[in-house]
mmCIF file of C-alpha atoms in Angstrom:
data_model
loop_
_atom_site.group_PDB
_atom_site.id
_atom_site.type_symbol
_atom_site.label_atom_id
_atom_site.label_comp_id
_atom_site.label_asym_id
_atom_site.label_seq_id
_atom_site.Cartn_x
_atom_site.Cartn_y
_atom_site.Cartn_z
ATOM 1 C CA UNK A 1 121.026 -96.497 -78.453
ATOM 2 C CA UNK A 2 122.333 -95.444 -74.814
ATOM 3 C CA UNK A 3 123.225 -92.188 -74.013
ATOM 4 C CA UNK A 4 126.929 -92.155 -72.478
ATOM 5 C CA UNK A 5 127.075 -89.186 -70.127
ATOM 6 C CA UNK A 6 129.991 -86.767 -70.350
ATOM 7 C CA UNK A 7 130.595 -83.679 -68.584
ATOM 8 C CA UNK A 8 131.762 -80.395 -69.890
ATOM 9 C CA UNK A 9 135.020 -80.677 -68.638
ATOM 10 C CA UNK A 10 138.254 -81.096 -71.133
ATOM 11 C CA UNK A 11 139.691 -84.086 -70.138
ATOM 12 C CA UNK A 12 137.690 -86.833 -68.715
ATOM 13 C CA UNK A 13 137.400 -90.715 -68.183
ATOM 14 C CA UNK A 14 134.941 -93.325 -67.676
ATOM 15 C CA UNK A 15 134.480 -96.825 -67.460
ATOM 16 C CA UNK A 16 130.781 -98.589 -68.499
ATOM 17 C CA UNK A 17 129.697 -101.916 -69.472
ATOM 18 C CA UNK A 18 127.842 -102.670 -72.495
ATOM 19 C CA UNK A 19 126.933 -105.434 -74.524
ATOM 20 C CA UNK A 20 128.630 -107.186 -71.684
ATOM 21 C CA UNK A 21 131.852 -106.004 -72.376
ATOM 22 C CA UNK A 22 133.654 -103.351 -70.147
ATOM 23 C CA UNK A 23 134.414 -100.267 -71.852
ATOM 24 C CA UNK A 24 136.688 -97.428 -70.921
ATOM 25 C CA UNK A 25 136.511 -94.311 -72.417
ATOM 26 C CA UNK A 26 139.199 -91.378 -72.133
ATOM 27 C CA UNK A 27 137.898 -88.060 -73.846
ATOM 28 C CA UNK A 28 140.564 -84.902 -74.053
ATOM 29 C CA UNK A 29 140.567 -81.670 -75.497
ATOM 30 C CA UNK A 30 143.788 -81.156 -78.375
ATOM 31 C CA UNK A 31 144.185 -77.470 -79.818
ATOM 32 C CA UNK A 32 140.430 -76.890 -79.658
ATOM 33 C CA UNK A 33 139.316 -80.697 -80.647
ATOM 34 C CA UNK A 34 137.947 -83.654 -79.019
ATOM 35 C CA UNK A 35 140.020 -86.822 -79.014
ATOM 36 C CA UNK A 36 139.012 -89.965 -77.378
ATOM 37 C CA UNK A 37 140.546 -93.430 -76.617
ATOM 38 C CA UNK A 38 138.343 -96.193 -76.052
ATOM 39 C CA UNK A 39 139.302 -100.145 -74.418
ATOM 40 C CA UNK A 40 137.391 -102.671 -74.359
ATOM 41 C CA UNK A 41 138.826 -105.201 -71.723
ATOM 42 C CA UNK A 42 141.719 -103.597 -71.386
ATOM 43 C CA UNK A 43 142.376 -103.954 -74.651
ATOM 44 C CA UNK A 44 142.895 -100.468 -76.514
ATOM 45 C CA UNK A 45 140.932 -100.452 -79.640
ATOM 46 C CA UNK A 46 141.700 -96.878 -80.411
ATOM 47 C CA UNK A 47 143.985 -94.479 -78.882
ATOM 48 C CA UNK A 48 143.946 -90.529 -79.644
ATOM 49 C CA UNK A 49 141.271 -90.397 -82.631
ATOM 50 C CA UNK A 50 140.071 -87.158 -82.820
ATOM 51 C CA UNK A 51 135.963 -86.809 -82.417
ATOM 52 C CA UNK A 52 133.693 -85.704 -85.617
ATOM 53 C CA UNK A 53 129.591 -85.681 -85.342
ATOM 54 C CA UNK A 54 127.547 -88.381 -87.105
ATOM 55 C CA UNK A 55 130.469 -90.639 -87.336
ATOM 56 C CA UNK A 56 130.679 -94.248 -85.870
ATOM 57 C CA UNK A 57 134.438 -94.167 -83.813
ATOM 58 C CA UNK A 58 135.108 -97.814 -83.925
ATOM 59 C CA UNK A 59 136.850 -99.122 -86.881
ATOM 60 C CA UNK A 60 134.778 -101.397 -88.944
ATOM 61 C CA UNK A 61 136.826 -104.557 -87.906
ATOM 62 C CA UNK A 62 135.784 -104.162 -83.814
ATOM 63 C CA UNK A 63 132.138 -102.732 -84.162
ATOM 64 C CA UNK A 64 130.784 -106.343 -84.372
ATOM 65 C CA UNK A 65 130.221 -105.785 -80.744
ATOM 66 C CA UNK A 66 128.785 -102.297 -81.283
ATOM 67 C CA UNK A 67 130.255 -98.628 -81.403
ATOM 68 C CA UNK A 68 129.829 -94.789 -80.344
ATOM 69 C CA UNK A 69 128.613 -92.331 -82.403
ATOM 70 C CA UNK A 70 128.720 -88.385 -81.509
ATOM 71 C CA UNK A 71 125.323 -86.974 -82.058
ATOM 72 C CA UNK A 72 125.350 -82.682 -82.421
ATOM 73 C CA UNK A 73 123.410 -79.659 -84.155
ATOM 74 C CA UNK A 74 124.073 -79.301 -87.786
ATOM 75 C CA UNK A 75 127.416 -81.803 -87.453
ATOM 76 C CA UNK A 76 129.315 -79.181 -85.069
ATOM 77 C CA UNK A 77 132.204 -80.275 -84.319
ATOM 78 C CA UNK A 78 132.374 -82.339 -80.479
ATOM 79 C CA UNK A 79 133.682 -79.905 -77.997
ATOM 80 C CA UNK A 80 133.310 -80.254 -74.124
ATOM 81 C CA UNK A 81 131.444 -76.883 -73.278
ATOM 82 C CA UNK A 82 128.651 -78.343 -75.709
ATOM 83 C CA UNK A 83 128.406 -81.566 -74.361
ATOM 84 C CA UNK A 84 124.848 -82.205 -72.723
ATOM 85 C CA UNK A 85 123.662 -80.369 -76.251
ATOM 86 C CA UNK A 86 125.878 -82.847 -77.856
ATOM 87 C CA UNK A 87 125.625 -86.458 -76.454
ATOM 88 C CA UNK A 88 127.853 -89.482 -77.481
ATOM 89 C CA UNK A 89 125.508 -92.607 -77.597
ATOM 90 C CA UNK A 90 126.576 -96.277 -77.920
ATOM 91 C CA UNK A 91 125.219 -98.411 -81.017
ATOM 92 C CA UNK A 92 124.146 -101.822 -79.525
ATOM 93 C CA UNK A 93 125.464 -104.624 -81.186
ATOM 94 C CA UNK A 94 121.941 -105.398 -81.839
ATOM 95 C CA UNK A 95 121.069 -102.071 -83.571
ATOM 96 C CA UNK A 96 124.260 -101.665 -85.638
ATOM 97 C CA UNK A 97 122.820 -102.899 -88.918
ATOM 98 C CA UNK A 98 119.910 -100.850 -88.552
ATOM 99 C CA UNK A 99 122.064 -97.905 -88.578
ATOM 100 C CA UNK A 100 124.721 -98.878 -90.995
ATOM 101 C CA UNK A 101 120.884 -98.984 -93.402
ATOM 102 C CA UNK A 102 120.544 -95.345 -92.017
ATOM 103 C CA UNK A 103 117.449 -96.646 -89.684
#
């Protein structure tokens, strides 16, 4: 897994290649939750999904190429003044089955 920094601001973007594929990531803060919108070339595979712990973002028909999960204390809800307690990580494509079997 690779650690995708954030920082605790509210509304942030970033742009990061993985698994060869260039990903951008826009986090935002809605009525006291997390939402995020992730493209991968350009391509917008989400838009506006709100953020929840322990759960992989990417629908199950785009994660062959891997996914983010949010990782937090006692699944907290994702909120920016927690981040760097809370980390979002990317799922290589190579590890996904591992952690769909809960390894």
């Amino acid at each position: 897994m690779i650690t995708i920094p954030l920082n605790n601001e509210p509304n942030q973007s970033l742009s990061i290649l993985l698994d060869g594929i260039n990903h951008k990531l826009t986090i935002k803060e809605a009525g006291g939750l997390m939402m995020i919108t992730i493209e991968r070339d350009s391509k917008i595979i989400i838009s506006n999904t709100r953020l929840l712990s322990g759960i992989l973002i990417i629908p199950y028909q785009y994660c062959e190429a891997g996914n983010f999960v949010f990782l937090t204390e006692d699944d907290d809800v994702p909120y920016y003044t927690r981040f760097g307690r809370q980390t979002l990580v990317y799922v290589t494509a190579d590890e996904m089955e591992a952690y769909r079997n809960g390894g």
